[in-house]
Amino acid sequence: MKNKIIITGGTGYIGSHTAVEFINEGFEVIIVDNLSNSDISVLDSIKSITGVKPTFENIDLTDKNKTSIFFESNKDAVGLINFAAFKAVGESVKMPLQYYHNNLNILLNVLEGMNRFGIRNLIFSSSATVYGLPDCFPLNENSTTKRPTSPYGNTKKIGEEIIEDFSKASINFKAISLRYFNPIGAHSSGNLGETPTGIPNNLMPFITQTALGLRDELKIFGNDYKTKDGTAVRDYIHVVDLAKAHVLALQRLIRNEVLENFEIFNIGTGIGYSVLDVIASFEKTTKQKLNYSFASKREGDVPILYASTSKAKEELNWNPILTLDDMTESSWEWEKKRNS
Ligand code: NAD
Ligand code: WQD
């Protein structure tokens, strides 16, 4: 019999790619999502890639009763990957209560359901944002966490603290928090990718939409940072490599290979690329000329952010293989296909 896993937020960008990797590894996947930031058609896209359409439940995970009923009928699951959350940094500054309400109630209801029905293994989607404004690089998992610059980021920091406390209090419960750096890219089939609503805040969808003529030009936020070319540096990670890290992390929990009941792993490539590096890669792989200009820095942006990924490499045996060119090219293929 297949191992059953629950993926919350599984019709979203990272969740859908992760569902594909779990199905490919022989797991039975149950997706639960309220479709507040994703579309039901993603299930057919997953089927087109894997041959399997995952079971789907449309539930708002802030609804305690419905969440509990869901857990009761899925108590045979070996683990849960919690992607469900609101994620727009700028929006969270304007609507902090909605962000705390959604992201923290999801987590509490998920933990209560797991506790009540004996589901022992949790993977939590965290973020490099928990390092706040860091002073030294590369960031490893023992680097000091600081108050994130947005309420969204703070839901990740508080979320990790809640999980850590619960993992100390509970004998059987184990969790791994994956701190993603900058996930970009799309599935090589061209059938899955990121679908931001409205004007994208993130760099990669803004680039692809500009190249497609949906936006006039990309504004590069800042060109006088103390970096090699003056533009800010980030650790971009291909979403498919990121998805595979979840499979390895859950297998580590299932096989009880953890050293502690709550573990943390950075998930990036360990390489910092500037905004101009990303544009150069995009122009090279897609043969598109990008319209861009320099603008002032975006408030809250850090100049440089990149990971030390040696812990994930050594302990999860996870090695990202896809390059920046793979990321920019697949993002472009996805953008063209979804607008065709
Ligand atoms: P996404 O918005 O594409 O996916 C999140 C999914 O959660 C959506 O399908 C949405 O409908 C669902 N959801 C939200 N609130 C819900 C609720 N109350 N009940 C049920 N479902 C709900 O986002 P993503 O980019 O795939 O991110 C997945 C996770 O990874 C999030 O927790 C996010 O904070 C985290 N993360 C993302 C990034 C990034 O750059 N994309 C970076 C670091 C961490
Ligand atoms: C990347 C670089 C911008 C847009 C965010 C969240 C973080 C995490 C990942 C969830 C920066 C520059 C961008 C544009 C630009 N999400 N840029 N023009 O800000 O590193 O991280 O997503 O956890 O919490 O903060 O990602 O893609 O927005 O920006 O010049 O129009 O591109 O200044 O240097 P960021 P990003």
Coordinates of C-alpha atoms and ligand atoms in Angstrom, one line a residue:
M1 CA 0.0 0.0 0.0
K2 CA 1.2 3.5 -0.8
N3 CA 2.2 5.9 2.0
K4 CA -0.5 8.6 2.2
I5 CA 0.6 12.3 2.7
I6 CA -1.4 15.4 3.1
I7 CA -0.3 18.6 1.3
T8 CA -2.0 21.8 2.5
G9 CA -1.8 24.6 -0.1
G10 CA -1.1 21.9 -2.7
T11 CA -2.7 23.6 -5.6
G12 CA -0.4 26.6 -5.1
Y13 CA 3.0 27.3 -6.8
I14 CA 5.4 25.3 -4.6
G15 CA 2.8 22.8 -3.3
S16 CA 1.8 21.7 -6.9
H17 CA 5.4 21.0 -7.9
T18 CA 5.9 19.2 -4.6
A19 CA 2.8 17.0 -5.2
V20 CA 4.3 15.9 -8.5
E21 CA 7.6 14.9 -6.8
F22 CA 5.7 12.9 -4.1
I23 CA 3.5 11.1 -6.7
N24 CA 6.6 10.3 -8.7
E25 CA 8.1 8.7 -5.6
G26 CA 5.1 6.5 -5.1
F27 CA 3.2 8.4 -2.4
E28 CA -0.6 8.8 -2.4
V29 CA -1.2 12.6 -2.2
I30 CA -4.2 14.3 -0.6
I31 CA -4.4 18.0 -1.4
V32 CA -6.3 20.4 0.9
D33 CA -6.6 24.0 -0.2
N34 CA -9.3 26.7 -0.2
L35 CA -8.3 28.0 -3.7
S36 CA -7.8 31.5 -2.3
N37 CA -4.6 31.9 -4.4
S38 CA -4.8 29.0 -6.8
D39 CA -6.9 27.3 -9.3
I40 CA -8.6 23.9 -9.4
S41 CA -7.2 23.2 -12.9
V42 CA -3.8 22.6 -11.3
L43 CA -5.1 19.1 -10.4
D44 CA -5.4 18.3 -14.1
S45 CA -1.9 19.7 -14.7
I46 CA -0.5 17.4 -12.0
K47 CA -2.3 14.5 -13.7
S48 CA -0.9 15.5 -17.1
I49 CA 2.6 15.2 -15.7
T50 CA 2.2 12.2 -13.3
G51 CA -0.8 10.3 -14.7
V52 CA -2.4 10.6 -11.3
K53 CA -5.0 13.2 -10.2
P54 CA -4.6 13.8 -6.5
T55 CA -7.6 13.6 -4.1
F56 CA -8.7 17.2 -3.4
E57 CA -10.6 18.7 -0.5
N58 CA -11.7 22.4 -0.6
I59 CA -11.4 23.5 3.0
D60 CA -10.5 26.8 4.6
L61 CA -7.9 25.5 7.1
T62 CA -8.7 28.4 9.5
D63 CA -12.1 26.6 10.0
K64 CA -11.3 24.5 13.0
N65 CA -14.3 22.1 12.8
K66 CA -13.9 21.4 9.1
T67 CA -10.2 20.9 9.5
S68 CA -10.8 18.5 12.4
I69 CA -13.3 16.4 10.3
F70 CA -10.8 16.3 7.5
F71 CA -8.1 15.0 9.8
E72 CA -10.4 12.3 11.2
S73 CA -10.9 10.9 7.7
N74 CA -7.2 11.1 6.9
K75 CA -5.6 9.9 10.1
D76 CA -3.8 7.1 8.2
A77 CA -1.5 9.7 6.6
V78 CA 2.2 9.3 7.4
G79 CA 2.9 13.0 7.2
L80 CA 1.8 16.5 6.2
I81 CA 3.5 19.3 4.3
N82 CA 2.1 22.6 5.3
F83 CA 2.3 25.1 2.4
A84 CA -1.1 26.8 3.0
A85 CA -0.5 30.5 3.8
F86 CA -0.9 34.0 2.5
K87 CA 2.5 35.1 1.2
A88 CA 2.5 38.6 -0.2
V89 CA 5.0 40.7 1.8
G90 CA 3.6 44.2 0.9
E91 CA 0.0 43.1 1.4
S92 CA 0.8 41.8 4.9
V93 CA 2.1 45.3 5.9
K94 CA -1.2 46.7 4.9
M95 CA -3.3 43.9 6.3
P96 CA -1.4 42.4 9.3
L97 CA -4.4 41.0 11.1
Q98 CA -5.5 39.0 8.1
Y99 CA -2.0 37.5 7.7
Y100 CA -1.6 36.6 11.4
H101 CA -5.2 35.2 11.4
N102 CA -4.8 33.1 8.3
N103 CA -1.2 31.8 8.6
L104 CA -1.2 31.2 12.4
N105 CA -4.7 29.7 12.6
I106 CA -3.9 27.3 9.7
L107 CA -0.8 26.1 11.6
L108 CA -2.6 25.8 14.9
N109 CA -5.5 23.8 13.4
V110 CA -3.1 21.6 11.5
L111 CA -1.0 20.9 14.6
E112 CA -4.2 20.2 16.7
G113 CA -5.5 17.8 14.0
M114 CA -2.2 16.0 13.7
N115 CA -2.0 15.7 17.5
R116 CA -5.5 14.5 17.9
F117 CA -5.4 11.9 15.1
G118 CA -1.8 10.7 15.6
I119 CA -0.1 12.1 12.4
R120 CA 3.5 12.4 13.5
N121 CA 5.5 14.0 10.7
L122 CA 5.3 17.7 9.6
I123 CA 7.2 19.7 7.0
F124 CA 6.8 23.4 7.4
S125 CA 7.3 26.0 4.6
S126 CA 9.5 28.6 6.2
S127 CA 11.5 31.4 4.6
A128 CA 14.9 33.1 4.7
T129 CA 12.9 36.1 5.9
V130 CA 13.3 34.8 9.4
Y131 CA 16.9 36.0 9.3
G132 CA 15.6 39.6 9.2
L133 CA 18.3 42.0 8.1
P134 CA 21.4 39.8 8.5
D135 CA 25.0 41.0 9.1
C136 CA 27.1 38.1 7.8
F137 CA 27.0 35.6 5.0
P138 CA 26.5 32.9 4.0
L139 CA 23.5 32.3 6.4
N140 CA 23.5 29.0 8.1
E141 CA 20.8 27.5 10.2
N142 CA 22.5 28.7 13.4
S143 CA 22.7 32.3 12.2
T144 CA 20.7 34.6 14.4
T145 CA 17.0 35.0 13.5
K146 CA 15.7 38.5 13.8
R147 CA 12.3 40.1 13.7
P148 CA 11.3 39.9 10.0
T149 CA 10.6 43.2 8.3
S150 CA 7.0 42.3 7.5
P151 CA 4.0 40.7 9.3
Y152 CA 4.1 37.9 6.7
G153 CA 7.7 37.1 7.6
N154 CA 6.8 37.3 11.3
T155 CA 4.2 34.6 10.7
K156 CA 7.0 32.3 9.6
K157 CA 9.2 33.1 12.6
I158 CA 6.3 32.7 15.0
G159 CA 5.3 29.5 13.2
E160 CA 8.7 28.0 13.7
E161 CA 8.6 28.9 17.4
I162 CA 5.1 27.3 17.8
I163 CA 6.3 24.1 16.1
E164 CA 9.5 23.9 18.2
D165 CA 7.5 24.3 21.4
F166 CA 5.0 21.6 20.3
S167 CA 7.8 19.2 19.2
K168 CA 9.4 19.5 22.7
A169 CA 6.1 18.8 24.4
S170 CA 5.0 15.9 22.3
I171 CA 6.7 12.5 22.4
N172 CA 5.9 11.2 19.0
F173 CA 5.7 14.4 16.9
K174 CA 8.6 15.4 14.7
A175 CA 9.0 18.4 12.3
I176 CA 11.3 19.9 9.8
S177 CA 11.2 23.5 8.8
L178 CA 12.6 24.3 5.4
R179 CA 13.8 27.9 5.0
Y180 CA 13.4 28.7 1.3
F181 CA 15.5 31.4 -0.2
N182 CA 14.1 32.7 -3.5
P183 CA 12.1 30.0 -5.3
I184 CA 11.6 30.7 -9.1
G185 CA 11.3 28.6 -12.2
A186 CA 8.6 26.2 -13.4
H187 CA 8.1 22.6 -14.3
S188 CA 9.9 21.4 -17.5
S189 CA 6.6 20.2 -18.9
G190 CA 5.4 23.8 -19.1
N191 CA 2.2 22.7 -17.3
L192 CA 2.9 24.1 -13.8
G193 CA 4.3 27.4 -12.6
E194 CA 3.7 30.5 -10.7
T195 CA 0.5 32.4 -11.3
P196 CA 0.6 35.7 -9.4
T197 CA -2.6 37.7 -9.3
G198 CA -2.4 41.4 -10.3
I199 CA 1.0 43.2 -10.7
P200 CA 3.7 40.8 -9.5
N201 CA 5.9 41.9 -6.6
N202 CA 8.6 39.3 -7.3
L203 CA 11.3 39.7 -9.8
M204 CA 10.9 36.6 -12.0
P205 CA 7.2 37.0 -12.9
F206 CA 7.8 40.7 -13.4
I207 CA 10.6 39.9 -15.9
T208 CA 8.5 37.3 -17.8
Q209 CA 5.5 39.6 -18.0
T210 CA 7.5 42.5 -19.2
A211 CA 9.1 40.4 -21.9
L212 CA 5.7 39.3 -23.0
G213 CA 4.5 42.9 -23.2
L214 CA 2.1 42.7 -20.3
R215 CA 4.2 45.3 -18.4
D216 CA 6.1 48.3 -19.9
E217 CA 9.4 47.9 -18.1
L218 CA 11.0 46.3 -15.2
K219 CA 12.2 48.7 -12.5
I220 CA 15.4 47.5 -10.9
F221 CA 15.1 48.5 -7.2
G222 CA 18.6 50.0 -6.5
N223 CA 21.9 50.2 -8.4
D224 CA 24.2 51.4 -5.6
Y225 CA 24.2 48.5 -3.3
K226 CA 27.7 47.3 -2.2
T227 CA 27.5 44.4 -4.6
K228 CA 29.5 43.5 -7.7
D229 CA 27.2 45.5 -10.0
G230 CA 25.3 47.6 -7.5
T231 CA 22.1 45.5 -7.8
A232 CA 20.8 43.4 -4.9
V233 CA 21.9 39.8 -4.6
R234 CA 19.7 36.8 -3.8
D235 CA 19.9 33.0 -3.7
Y236 CA 17.5 31.8 -6.4
I237 CA 16.4 28.2 -6.2
H238 CA 14.5 26.2 -8.9
V239 CA 11.1 25.2 -7.6
V240 CA 11.6 21.6 -8.8
D241 CA 14.8 21.2 -6.8
L242 CA 13.0 22.8 -3.8
A243 CA 10.1 20.4 -4.3
K244 CA 12.5 17.4 -4.1
A245 CA 13.9 18.7 -0.8
H246 CA 10.4 18.1 0.7
V247 CA 10.4 14.4 -0.3
L248 CA 13.9 13.9 1.3
A249 CA 12.9 15.8 4.4
L250 CA 9.7 13.7 4.9
Q251 CA 11.6 10.5 4.2
R252 CA 14.0 11.5 7.0
L253 CA 11.1 12.0 9.4
I254 CA 9.4 8.7 8.4
R255 CA 12.7 6.7 8.8
N256 CA 13.3 8.5 12.1
E257 CA 16.7 9.7 11.0
V258 CA 16.4 13.0 12.7
L259 CA 18.8 14.2 15.3
E260 CA 16.2 16.3 17.1
N261 CA 12.4 16.4 17.0
F262 CA 12.6 19.8 15.4
E263 CA 15.1 20.4 12.6
I264 CA 15.7 23.3 10.3
F265 CA 17.3 23.3 6.8
N266 CA 18.1 26.2 4.5
I267 CA 17.0 25.5 1.0
G268 CA 18.9 27.5 -1.6
T269 CA 21.8 26.9 -4.0
G270 CA 24.3 28.8 -1.9
I271 CA 25.1 31.0 -4.9
G272 CA 24.2 34.7 -4.8
Y273 CA 23.0 36.3 -8.1
S274 CA 22.4 40.0 -8.7
V275 CA 19.3 41.3 -10.4
L276 CA 21.5 42.1 -13.5
D277 CA 22.7 38.4 -13.4
V278 CA 19.1 37.2 -13.6
I279 CA 18.3 39.5 -16.5
A280 CA 21.5 38.5 -18.3
S281 CA 20.5 34.8 -17.9
F282 CA 16.9 35.5 -19.0
E283 CA 18.1 37.4 -22.1
K284 CA 20.6 34.6 -23.0
T285 CA 18.2 31.7 -22.6
T286 CA 15.1 33.2 -24.1
K287 CA 16.7 35.5 -26.8
Q288 CA 14.4 38.2 -25.5
K289 CA 15.6 41.8 -24.9
L290 CA 14.2 43.0 -21.6
N291 CA 13.1 46.6 -21.2
Y292 CA 14.3 47.8 -17.8
S293 CA 15.5 50.9 -15.9
F294 CA 17.0 51.7 -12.6
A295 CA 14.8 53.0 -9.8
S296 CA 15.2 53.7 -6.1
K297 CA 15.6 50.9 -3.5
R298 CA 12.5 49.1 -2.4
E299 CA 11.8 49.7 1.3
G300 CA 12.7 46.7 3.5
D301 CA 15.0 45.1 0.8
V302 CA 18.3 43.7 2.1
P303 CA 21.3 44.2 -0.2
I304 CA 22.5 40.5 -0.1
L305 CA 20.9 37.3 0.9
Y306 CA 22.3 33.8 0.3
A307 CA 22.4 30.5 2.1
S308 CA 24.9 28.1 3.4
T309 CA 23.3 24.8 2.2
S310 CA 25.9 22.4 3.5
K311 CA 23.5 21.1 6.2
A312 CA 20.8 20.1 3.6
K313 CA 23.5 18.6 1.4
E314 CA 25.1 16.5 4.2
E315 CA 22.1 15.5 6.2
L316 CA 19.2 15.4 3.7
N317 CA 21.5 14.3 0.9
W318 CA 19.9 17.1 -1.2
N319 CA 21.7 18.6 -4.1
P320 CA 20.1 21.3 -6.2
I321 CA 21.0 20.5 -9.8
L322 CA 19.1 23.1 -11.9
T323 CA 20.9 26.3 -12.9
L324 CA 19.9 29.9 -13.1
D325 CA 19.5 29.4 -16.8
D326 CA 17.1 26.5 -16.2
M327 CA 15.2 28.8 -13.9
T328 CA 14.8 31.7 -16.3
E329 CA 14.1 29.6 -19.3
S330 CA 11.4 27.5 -17.6
S331 CA 9.8 30.6 -16.2
W332 CA 9.6 32.0 -19.7
E333 CA 8.2 28.8 -21.2
W334 CA 5.5 28.8 -18.5
E335 CA 4.6 32.5 -18.9
K336 CA 4.2 32.0 -22.7
K337 CA 2.1 28.9 -22.3
R338 CA -0.3 30.3 -19.7
N339 CA -0.9 33.4 -21.8
S340 CA -1.3 31.6 -25.1
Ligands
NAD1 P1 0.8 30.0 -3.1 O1 0.0 31.2 -2.7 O2 1.0 29.7 -4.5 O3 0.3 28.7 -2.4 C1 -0.3 28.8 -1.1 C2 -1.7 28.0 -1.2 O4 -2.3 28.1 0.1 C3 -2.6 28.6 -2.2 O5 -3.1 27.6 -3.1 C4 -3.8 29.1 -1.3 O6 -5.0 29.0 -2.0 C5 -3.7 28.2 -0.1 N1 -4.3 28.8 1.1 C6 -4.1 30.0 1.7 N2 -4.8 30.2 2.8 C7 -5.5 29.1 2.9 C8 -6.5 28.6 3.9 N3 -6.9 29.4 4.9 N4 -7.0 27.4 3.8 C9 -6.6 26.6 2.8 N5 -5.7 26.9 1.8 C10 -5.2 28.2 1.9 O7 2.2 30.2 -2.4 P2 3.6 29.4 -2.7 O8 4.5 30.4 -3.4 O9 3.4 28.1 -3.3 O10 4.1 29.3 -1.2 C11 3.9 28.1 -0.5 C12 4.4 28.3 0.9 O11 5.8 28.5 0.9 C13 3.8 29.4 1.7 O12 3.7 29.0 3.1 C14 4.8 30.5 1.6 O13 4.7 31.4 2.7 C15 6.1 29.7 1.6 N6 7.2 30.4 1.0 C16 7.1 30.9 -0.3 C17 8.1 31.6 -0.9 C18 8.0 32.1 -2.3 O14 8.8 32.9 -2.7 N7 7.0 31.6 -3.1 C19 9.3 31.8 -0.2 C20 9.4 31.3 1.1 C21 8.4 30.6 1.7
WQD2 C1 14.3 39.8 -5.7 C2 15.2 40.9 -6.0 C3 14.4 43.1 -5.5 C4 11.0 43.1 -8.2 C5 10.6 37.8 -1.4 C6 10.1 37.8 0.1 C7 10.7 36.7 0.8 C8 10.4 35.3 0.1 C9 10.8 35.4 -1.4 C10 8.4 34.3 1.0 C11 15.3 42.0 -5.0 C12 14.5 43.0 -7.0 C13 12.2 42.7 -7.5 C14 11.1 44.2 -9.2 C15 13.5 44.4 -8.6 N1 9.0 35.0 0.1 N2 13.3 43.4 -7.7 N3 12.3 44.8 -9.3 O1 12.2 40.4 -2.0 O2 14.2 38.8 -2.2 O3 12.0 38.0 -1.4 O4 10.2 36.6 -2.0 O5 8.8 34.0 2.0 O6 10.1 36.7 2.1 O7 10.5 39.0 0.7 O8 12.2 38.6 -3.7 O9 11.6 38.5 -6.1 O10 10.6 40.3 -4.7 O11 13.0 40.3 -5.3 O12 14.5 45.0 -8.8 O13 10.1 44.6 -9.8 O14 14.7 41.6 -7.2 O15 14.8 44.4 -5.1 O16 16.6 42.5 -4.9 P1 12.7 39.0 -2.3 P2 11.8 39.4 -5.0

